[in-house]
């Protein structure tokens, strides 16, 4: 990696995790086994932070007296060899979930492979991911072949997938063994939260992408804005991006503020997966539009299509208009009963942790 990238990684790490060297020392001198949550974010995407915070909550509920250590991506990049020395054979590696496997985000896919190879002798559990290998990509075969080799070298690595298409691809083309693949809800769906005493206003909240994953055209977005204005409805834009480094200490506060922002809206329109999940956690009706990697439709179809207040819409203006009318007739709902069901699927990981 170039020196400039390493320097940026170091600066980000110092800003977000100023006590990381103390953590390295503690990891090295911990007596007994430990759990490592690897590849966590310090970047600006609150959707990724929601995943991490939910992972921590889940692992804390299981760990007993086992110590849990967080290793952000930048810390892995800068201190890989020291981490390799700190982590013993009995330690368990948990890799952060999300949508960073495949050809769309190639650097992240390569990073995932490096993490698996670094700790290939350990038990590794990768929290639910979306996999997107695009057939037309010039590096499709090369990247996939490399990934297959990596998985062959890590026999105790298990991969969780958050949609059926990713599960089928992983179990057939990537790993080739169904017993190492698990279809589980995005872990953010079980994040424990309640939105009490929230005053819901009459505002429609937009939470839309502006990157290589978007499929909603600018023209449709403008038409949608005008249509909502003509209905006499207010609308606002929000983002799940903070546009700055997010420190570990402020992560939970920022997530709570974002969930309450979603809870104050009458309706959310989003093409972000975690825009849909923030809406779910906030019990707010939501119109979800798919993205290029089909993360949104994949999670919706597999887990959320039984929730009447969440609608998956095509990105066409007429469909969106119709779904707005339907959604404005809906009311907030309780998420806890759905979360209990989602949490039950994770029992398969708990059996692996117990070597059952």
Short mmCIF file of N, CA and C in Angstrom, two decimals, residues 101-195:
data_model
loop_
_atom_site.label_atom_id
_atom_site.label_comp_id
_atom_site.label_asym_id
_atom_site.label_seq_id
_atom_site.Cartn_x
_atom_site.Cartn_y
_atom_site.Cartn_z
N UNK A 101 -18.32 -7.47 -0.62
CA UNK A 101 -17.71 -8.62 -1.29
C UNK A 101 -18.12 -8.62 -2.77
N UNK A 102 -17.13 -8.80 -3.66
CA UNK A 102 -17.44 -8.86 -5.08
C UNK A 102 -16.65 -7.87 -5.90
N UNK A 103 -17.16 -7.60 -7.10
CA UNK A 103 -16.41 -6.80 -8.09
C UNK A 103 -16.68 -5.31 -8.02
N UNK A 104 -17.80 -4.89 -7.39
CA UNK A 104 -18.13 -3.47 -7.41
C UNK A 104 -17.17 -2.67 -6.54
N UNK A 105 -16.84 -3.21 -5.38
CA UNK A 105 -15.88 -2.58 -4.46
C UNK A 105 -14.67 -3.50 -4.36
N UNK A 106 -13.84 -3.49 -5.40
CA UNK A 106 -12.75 -4.47 -5.52
C UNK A 106 -11.75 -4.39 -4.37
N UNK A 107 -11.40 -3.19 -3.97
CA UNK A 107 -10.42 -3.04 -2.88
C UNK A 107 -10.94 -3.66 -1.59
N UNK A 108 -12.24 -3.54 -1.36
CA UNK A 108 -12.82 -4.13 -0.16
C UNK A 108 -12.84 -5.65 -0.24
N UNK A 109 -13.12 -6.19 -1.42
CA UNK A 109 -13.07 -7.64 -1.61
C UNK A 109 -11.67 -8.17 -1.35
N UNK A 110 -10.67 -7.48 -1.86
CA UNK A 110 -9.28 -7.90 -1.63
C UNK A 110 -8.93 -7.80 -0.14
N UNK A 111 -9.43 -6.75 0.51
CA UNK A 111 -9.21 -6.60 1.95
C UNK A 111 -9.83 -7.78 2.72
N UNK A 112 -11.04 -8.17 2.33
CA UNK A 112 -11.67 -9.31 2.97
C UNK A 112 -10.80 -10.56 2.83
N UNK A 113 -10.27 -10.77 1.63
CA UNK A 113 -9.42 -11.93 1.39
C UNK A 113 -8.17 -11.88 2.27
N UNK A 114 -7.59 -10.70 2.42
CA UNK A 114 -6.38 -10.55 3.25
C UNK A 114 -6.69 -10.84 4.71
N UNK A 115 -7.85 -10.43 5.17
CA UNK A 115 -8.23 -10.71 6.56
C UNK A 115 -8.36 -12.22 6.79
N UNK A 116 -9.02 -12.89 5.87
CA UNK A 116 -9.20 -14.34 6.01
C UNK A 116 -7.86 -15.06 5.98
N UNK A 117 -6.98 -14.66 5.06
CA UNK A 117 -5.67 -15.31 4.96
C UNK A 117 -4.81 -15.06 6.20
N UNK A 118 -4.89 -13.86 6.74
CA UNK A 118 -4.09 -13.51 7.92
C UNK A 118 -4.42 -14.41 9.10
N UNK A 119 -5.69 -14.76 9.26
CA UNK A 119 -6.13 -15.54 10.41
C UNK A 119 -6.75 -16.88 9.97
N UNK A 120 -6.20 -17.45 8.92
CA UNK A 120 -6.79 -18.64 8.31
C UNK A 120 -6.79 -19.86 9.24
N UNK A 121 -5.96 -19.85 10.27
CA UNK A 121 -5.91 -20.98 11.20
C UNK A 121 -6.93 -20.84 12.34
N UNK A 122 -7.56 -19.67 12.42
CA UNK A 122 -8.56 -19.42 13.46
C UNK A 122 -9.96 -19.76 12.96
N UNK A 123 -10.87 -19.87 13.91
CA UNK A 123 -12.29 -19.91 13.55
C UNK A 123 -12.69 -18.48 13.17
N UNK A 124 -13.28 -18.34 11.99
CA UNK A 124 -13.67 -17.03 11.47
C UNK A 124 -15.16 -17.06 11.17
N UNK A 125 -15.88 -16.06 11.64
CA UNK A 125 -17.30 -15.90 11.30
C UNK A 125 -17.47 -14.52 10.67
N UNK A 126 -17.96 -14.50 9.44
CA UNK A 126 -18.21 -13.23 8.74
C UNK A 126 -19.70 -12.93 8.87
N UNK A 127 -20.01 -11.81 9.50
CA UNK A 127 -21.41 -11.44 9.69
C UNK A 127 -22.07 -11.16 8.33
N UNK A 128 -23.43 -11.17 8.29
CA UNK A 128 -24.14 -11.18 7.00
C UNK A 128 -23.68 -10.16 5.98
N UNK A 129 -23.43 -10.68 4.78
CA UNK A 129 -22.91 -9.90 3.66
C UNK A 129 -23.84 -10.04 2.45
N UNK A 130 -23.72 -9.07 1.55
CA UNK A 130 -24.22 -9.20 0.18
C UNK A 130 -23.01 -9.42 -0.72
N UNK A 131 -23.11 -10.37 -1.64
CA UNK A 131 -22.04 -10.61 -2.61
C UNK A 131 -22.52 -10.17 -3.99
N UNK A 132 -21.69 -9.41 -4.69
CA UNK A 132 -22.08 -8.95 -6.04
C UNK A 132 -20.89 -9.08 -6.98
N UNK A 133 -20.89 -10.16 -7.75
CA UNK A 133 -19.90 -10.35 -8.82
C UNK A 133 -20.60 -10.08 -10.14
N UNK A 134 -20.15 -9.04 -10.85
CA UNK A 134 -20.79 -8.64 -12.10
C UNK A 134 -20.13 -9.37 -13.28
N UNK A 135 -20.94 -10.12 -14.01
CA UNK A 135 -20.42 -10.94 -15.10
C UNK A 135 -19.64 -10.15 -16.14
N UNK A 136 -20.07 -8.93 -16.40
CA UNK A 136 -19.42 -8.13 -17.43
C UNK A 136 -18.11 -7.49 -17.00
N UNK A 137 -17.77 -7.61 -15.73
CA UNK A 137 -16.55 -7.00 -15.22
C UNK A 137 -15.32 -7.74 -15.74
N UNK A 138 -14.32 -6.99 -16.20
CA UNK A 138 -13.13 -7.59 -16.80
C UNK A 138 -12.32 -8.43 -15.82
N UNK A 139 -12.45 -8.13 -14.53
CA UNK A 139 -11.68 -8.86 -13.51
C UNK A 139 -12.52 -9.91 -12.79
N UNK A 140 -13.69 -10.22 -13.31
CA UNK A 140 -14.62 -11.15 -12.66
C UNK A 140 -13.93 -12.48 -12.34
N UNK A 141 -13.42 -13.14 -13.37
CA UNK A 141 -12.84 -14.48 -13.19
C UNK A 141 -11.60 -14.45 -12.30
N UNK A 142 -10.75 -13.44 -12.49
CA UNK A 142 -9.52 -13.34 -11.71
C UNK A 142 -9.82 -13.17 -10.23
N UNK A 143 -10.74 -12.26 -9.93
CA UNK A 143 -11.08 -11.96 -8.54
C UNK A 143 -11.79 -13.15 -7.88
N UNK A 144 -12.68 -13.77 -8.63
CA UNK A 144 -13.41 -14.91 -8.08
C UNK A 144 -12.48 -16.10 -7.83
N UNK A 145 -11.58 -16.35 -8.77
CA UNK A 145 -10.64 -17.47 -8.61
C UNK A 145 -9.75 -17.25 -7.39
N UNK A 146 -9.31 -16.01 -7.19
CA UNK A 146 -8.48 -15.69 -6.03
C UNK A 146 -9.27 -15.90 -4.74
N UNK A 147 -10.53 -15.47 -4.74
CA UNK A 147 -11.37 -15.63 -3.56
C UNK A 147 -11.60 -17.11 -3.24
N UNK A 148 -11.81 -17.92 -4.26
CA UNK A 148 -12.01 -19.36 -4.06
C UNK A 148 -10.79 -19.98 -3.40
N UNK A 149 -9.60 -19.58 -3.86
CA UNK A 149 -8.36 -20.11 -3.26
C UNK A 149 -8.22 -19.71 -1.80
N UNK A 150 -8.61 -18.49 -1.50
CA UNK A 150 -8.54 -18.01 -0.12
C UNK A 150 -9.44 -18.85 0.77
N UNK A 151 -10.66 -19.08 0.36
CA UNK A 151 -11.60 -19.85 1.17
C UNK A 151 -11.14 -21.29 1.35
N UNK A 152 -10.46 -21.84 0.37
CA UNK A 152 -9.93 -23.20 0.50
C UNK A 152 -8.85 -23.29 1.58
N UNK A 153 -8.14 -22.19 1.79
CA UNK A 153 -7.06 -22.17 2.77
C UNK A 153 -7.53 -21.91 4.20
N UNK A 154 -8.81 -21.59 4.36
CA UNK A 154 -9.34 -21.26 5.69
C UNK A 154 -10.52 -22.18 5.99
N UNK A 155 -10.25 -23.42 6.36
CA UNK A 155 -11.33 -24.40 6.52
C UNK A 155 -12.28 -24.13 7.68
N UNK A 156 -11.87 -23.26 8.62
CA UNK A 156 -12.74 -22.95 9.76
C UNK A 156 -13.38 -21.58 9.64
N UNK A 157 -13.48 -21.10 8.39
CA UNK A 157 -14.14 -19.81 8.13
C UNK A 157 -15.57 -20.06 7.68
N UNK A 158 -16.51 -19.29 8.25
CA UNK A 158 -17.93 -19.43 7.94
C UNK A 158 -18.45 -18.08 7.43
N UNK A 159 -19.31 -18.14 6.44
CA UNK A 159 -19.81 -16.92 5.80
C UNK A 159 -21.32 -16.83 5.97
N UNK A 160 -21.78 -15.71 6.51
CA UNK A 160 -23.21 -15.45 6.64
C UNK A 160 -23.65 -14.53 5.51
N UNK A 161 -24.77 -14.83 4.89
CA UNK A 161 -25.30 -14.04 3.78
C UNK A 161 -26.68 -13.51 4.16
N UNK A 162 -26.99 -12.30 3.71
CA UNK A 162 -28.24 -11.67 4.12
C UNK A 162 -29.32 -11.69 3.05
N UNK A 163 -29.06 -12.38 1.92
CA UNK A 163 -30.09 -12.53 0.90
C UNK A 163 -29.88 -13.86 0.18
N UNK A 164 -30.95 -14.36 -0.43
CA UNK A 164 -30.92 -15.69 -1.03
C UNK A 164 -29.95 -15.78 -2.19
N UNK A 165 -29.89 -14.75 -3.02
CA UNK A 165 -29.00 -14.78 -4.18
C UNK A 165 -27.54 -14.88 -3.75
N UNK A 166 -27.15 -14.12 -2.74
CA UNK A 166 -25.78 -14.17 -2.24
C UNK A 166 -25.48 -15.54 -1.62
N UNK A 167 -26.46 -16.09 -0.90
CA UNK A 167 -26.28 -17.41 -0.30
C UNK A 167 -26.06 -18.47 -1.38
N UNK A 168 -26.86 -18.43 -2.43
CA UNK A 168 -26.71 -19.41 -3.51
C UNK A 168 -25.36 -19.28 -4.18
N UNK A 169 -24.92 -18.05 -4.43
CA UNK A 169 -23.63 -17.83 -5.07
C UNK A 169 -22.49 -18.33 -4.19
N UNK A 170 -22.56 -18.01 -2.90
CA UNK A 170 -21.48 -18.41 -1.98
C UNK A 170 -21.39 -19.91 -1.84
N UNK A 171 -22.52 -20.57 -1.68
CA UNK A 171 -22.51 -22.00 -1.41
C UNK A 171 -22.18 -22.82 -2.65
N UNK A 172 -22.37 -22.26 -3.84
CA UNK A 172 -22.09 -23.00 -5.07
C UNK A 172 -20.78 -22.55 -5.74
N UNK A 173 -20.63 -21.25 -5.95
CA UNK A 173 -19.50 -20.76 -6.76
C UNK A 173 -18.31 -20.32 -5.93
N UNK A 174 -18.54 -19.80 -4.74
CA UNK A 174 -17.43 -19.22 -3.97
C UNK A 174 -16.78 -20.26 -3.05
N UNK A 175 -17.55 -20.80 -2.12
CA UNK A 175 -17.01 -21.75 -1.15
C UNK A 175 -17.28 -23.19 -1.58
N UNK A 176 -18.47 -23.40 -2.15
CA UNK A 176 -18.81 -24.73 -2.64
C UNK A 176 -19.28 -25.69 -1.57
N UNK A 177 -19.47 -25.19 -0.35
CA UNK A 177 -19.93 -26.05 0.74
C UNK A 177 -21.03 -25.32 1.51
N UNK A 178 -22.25 -25.86 1.44
CA UNK A 178 -23.37 -25.20 2.11
C UNK A 178 -23.21 -25.16 3.62
N UNK A 179 -22.49 -26.15 4.17
CA UNK A 179 -22.37 -26.20 5.63
C UNK A 179 -21.50 -25.06 6.17
N UNK A 180 -20.83 -24.33 5.29
CA UNK A 180 -20.05 -23.18 5.74
C UNK A 180 -20.73 -21.86 5.43
N UNK A 181 -21.96 -21.93 4.92
CA UNK A 181 -22.72 -20.73 4.56
C UNK A 181 -24.05 -20.72 5.32
N UNK A 182 -24.44 -19.53 5.78
CA UNK A 182 -25.68 -19.40 6.54
C UNK A 182 -26.46 -18.20 6.05
N UNK A 183 -27.75 -18.42 5.80
CA UNK A 183 -28.64 -17.34 5.40
C UNK A 183 -29.24 -16.72 6.65
N UNK A 184 -28.81 -15.48 6.95
CA UNK A 184 -29.24 -14.81 8.18
C UNK A 184 -29.67 -13.37 7.88
N UNK A 185 -30.55 -12.81 8.70
CA UNK A 185 -30.93 -11.41 8.51
C UNK A 185 -29.73 -10.48 8.71
N UNK A 186 -29.72 -9.37 7.99
CA UNK A 186 -28.74 -8.32 8.28
C UNK A 186 -28.80 -8.06 9.78
N UNK A 187 -27.65 -8.07 10.42
CA UNK A 187 -27.64 -7.99 11.89
C UNK A 187 -28.17 -6.66 12.41
N UNK A 188 -28.18 -5.62 11.57
CA UNK A 188 -28.75 -4.35 12.00
C UNK A 188 -30.25 -4.47 12.30
N UNK A 189 -30.90 -5.48 11.72
CA UNK A 189 -32.33 -5.67 11.96
C UNK A 189 -32.62 -6.08 13.39
N UNK A 190 -31.62 -6.58 14.12
CA UNK A 190 -31.87 -6.97 15.52
C UNK A 190 -31.25 -5.96 16.50
N UNK A 191 -30.87 -4.80 16.01
CA UNK A 191 -30.30 -3.78 16.89
C UNK A 191 -31.35 -3.34 17.91
N UNK A 192 -31.05 -3.44 19.21
CA UNK A 192 -32.06 -3.12 20.23
C UNK A 192 -32.25 -1.62 20.37
N UNK A 193 -33.43 -1.16 20.04
CA UNK A 193 -33.70 0.28 20.16
C UNK A 193 -35.20 0.49 20.33
N UNK A 194 -35.56 1.55 21.01
CA UNK A 194 -36.96 1.95 21.12
C UNK A 194 -37.02 3.47 20.92
N UNK A 195 -38.05 3.90 20.24
CA UNK A 195 -38.24 5.34 20.00
C UNK A 195 -39.46 5.80 20.81
#
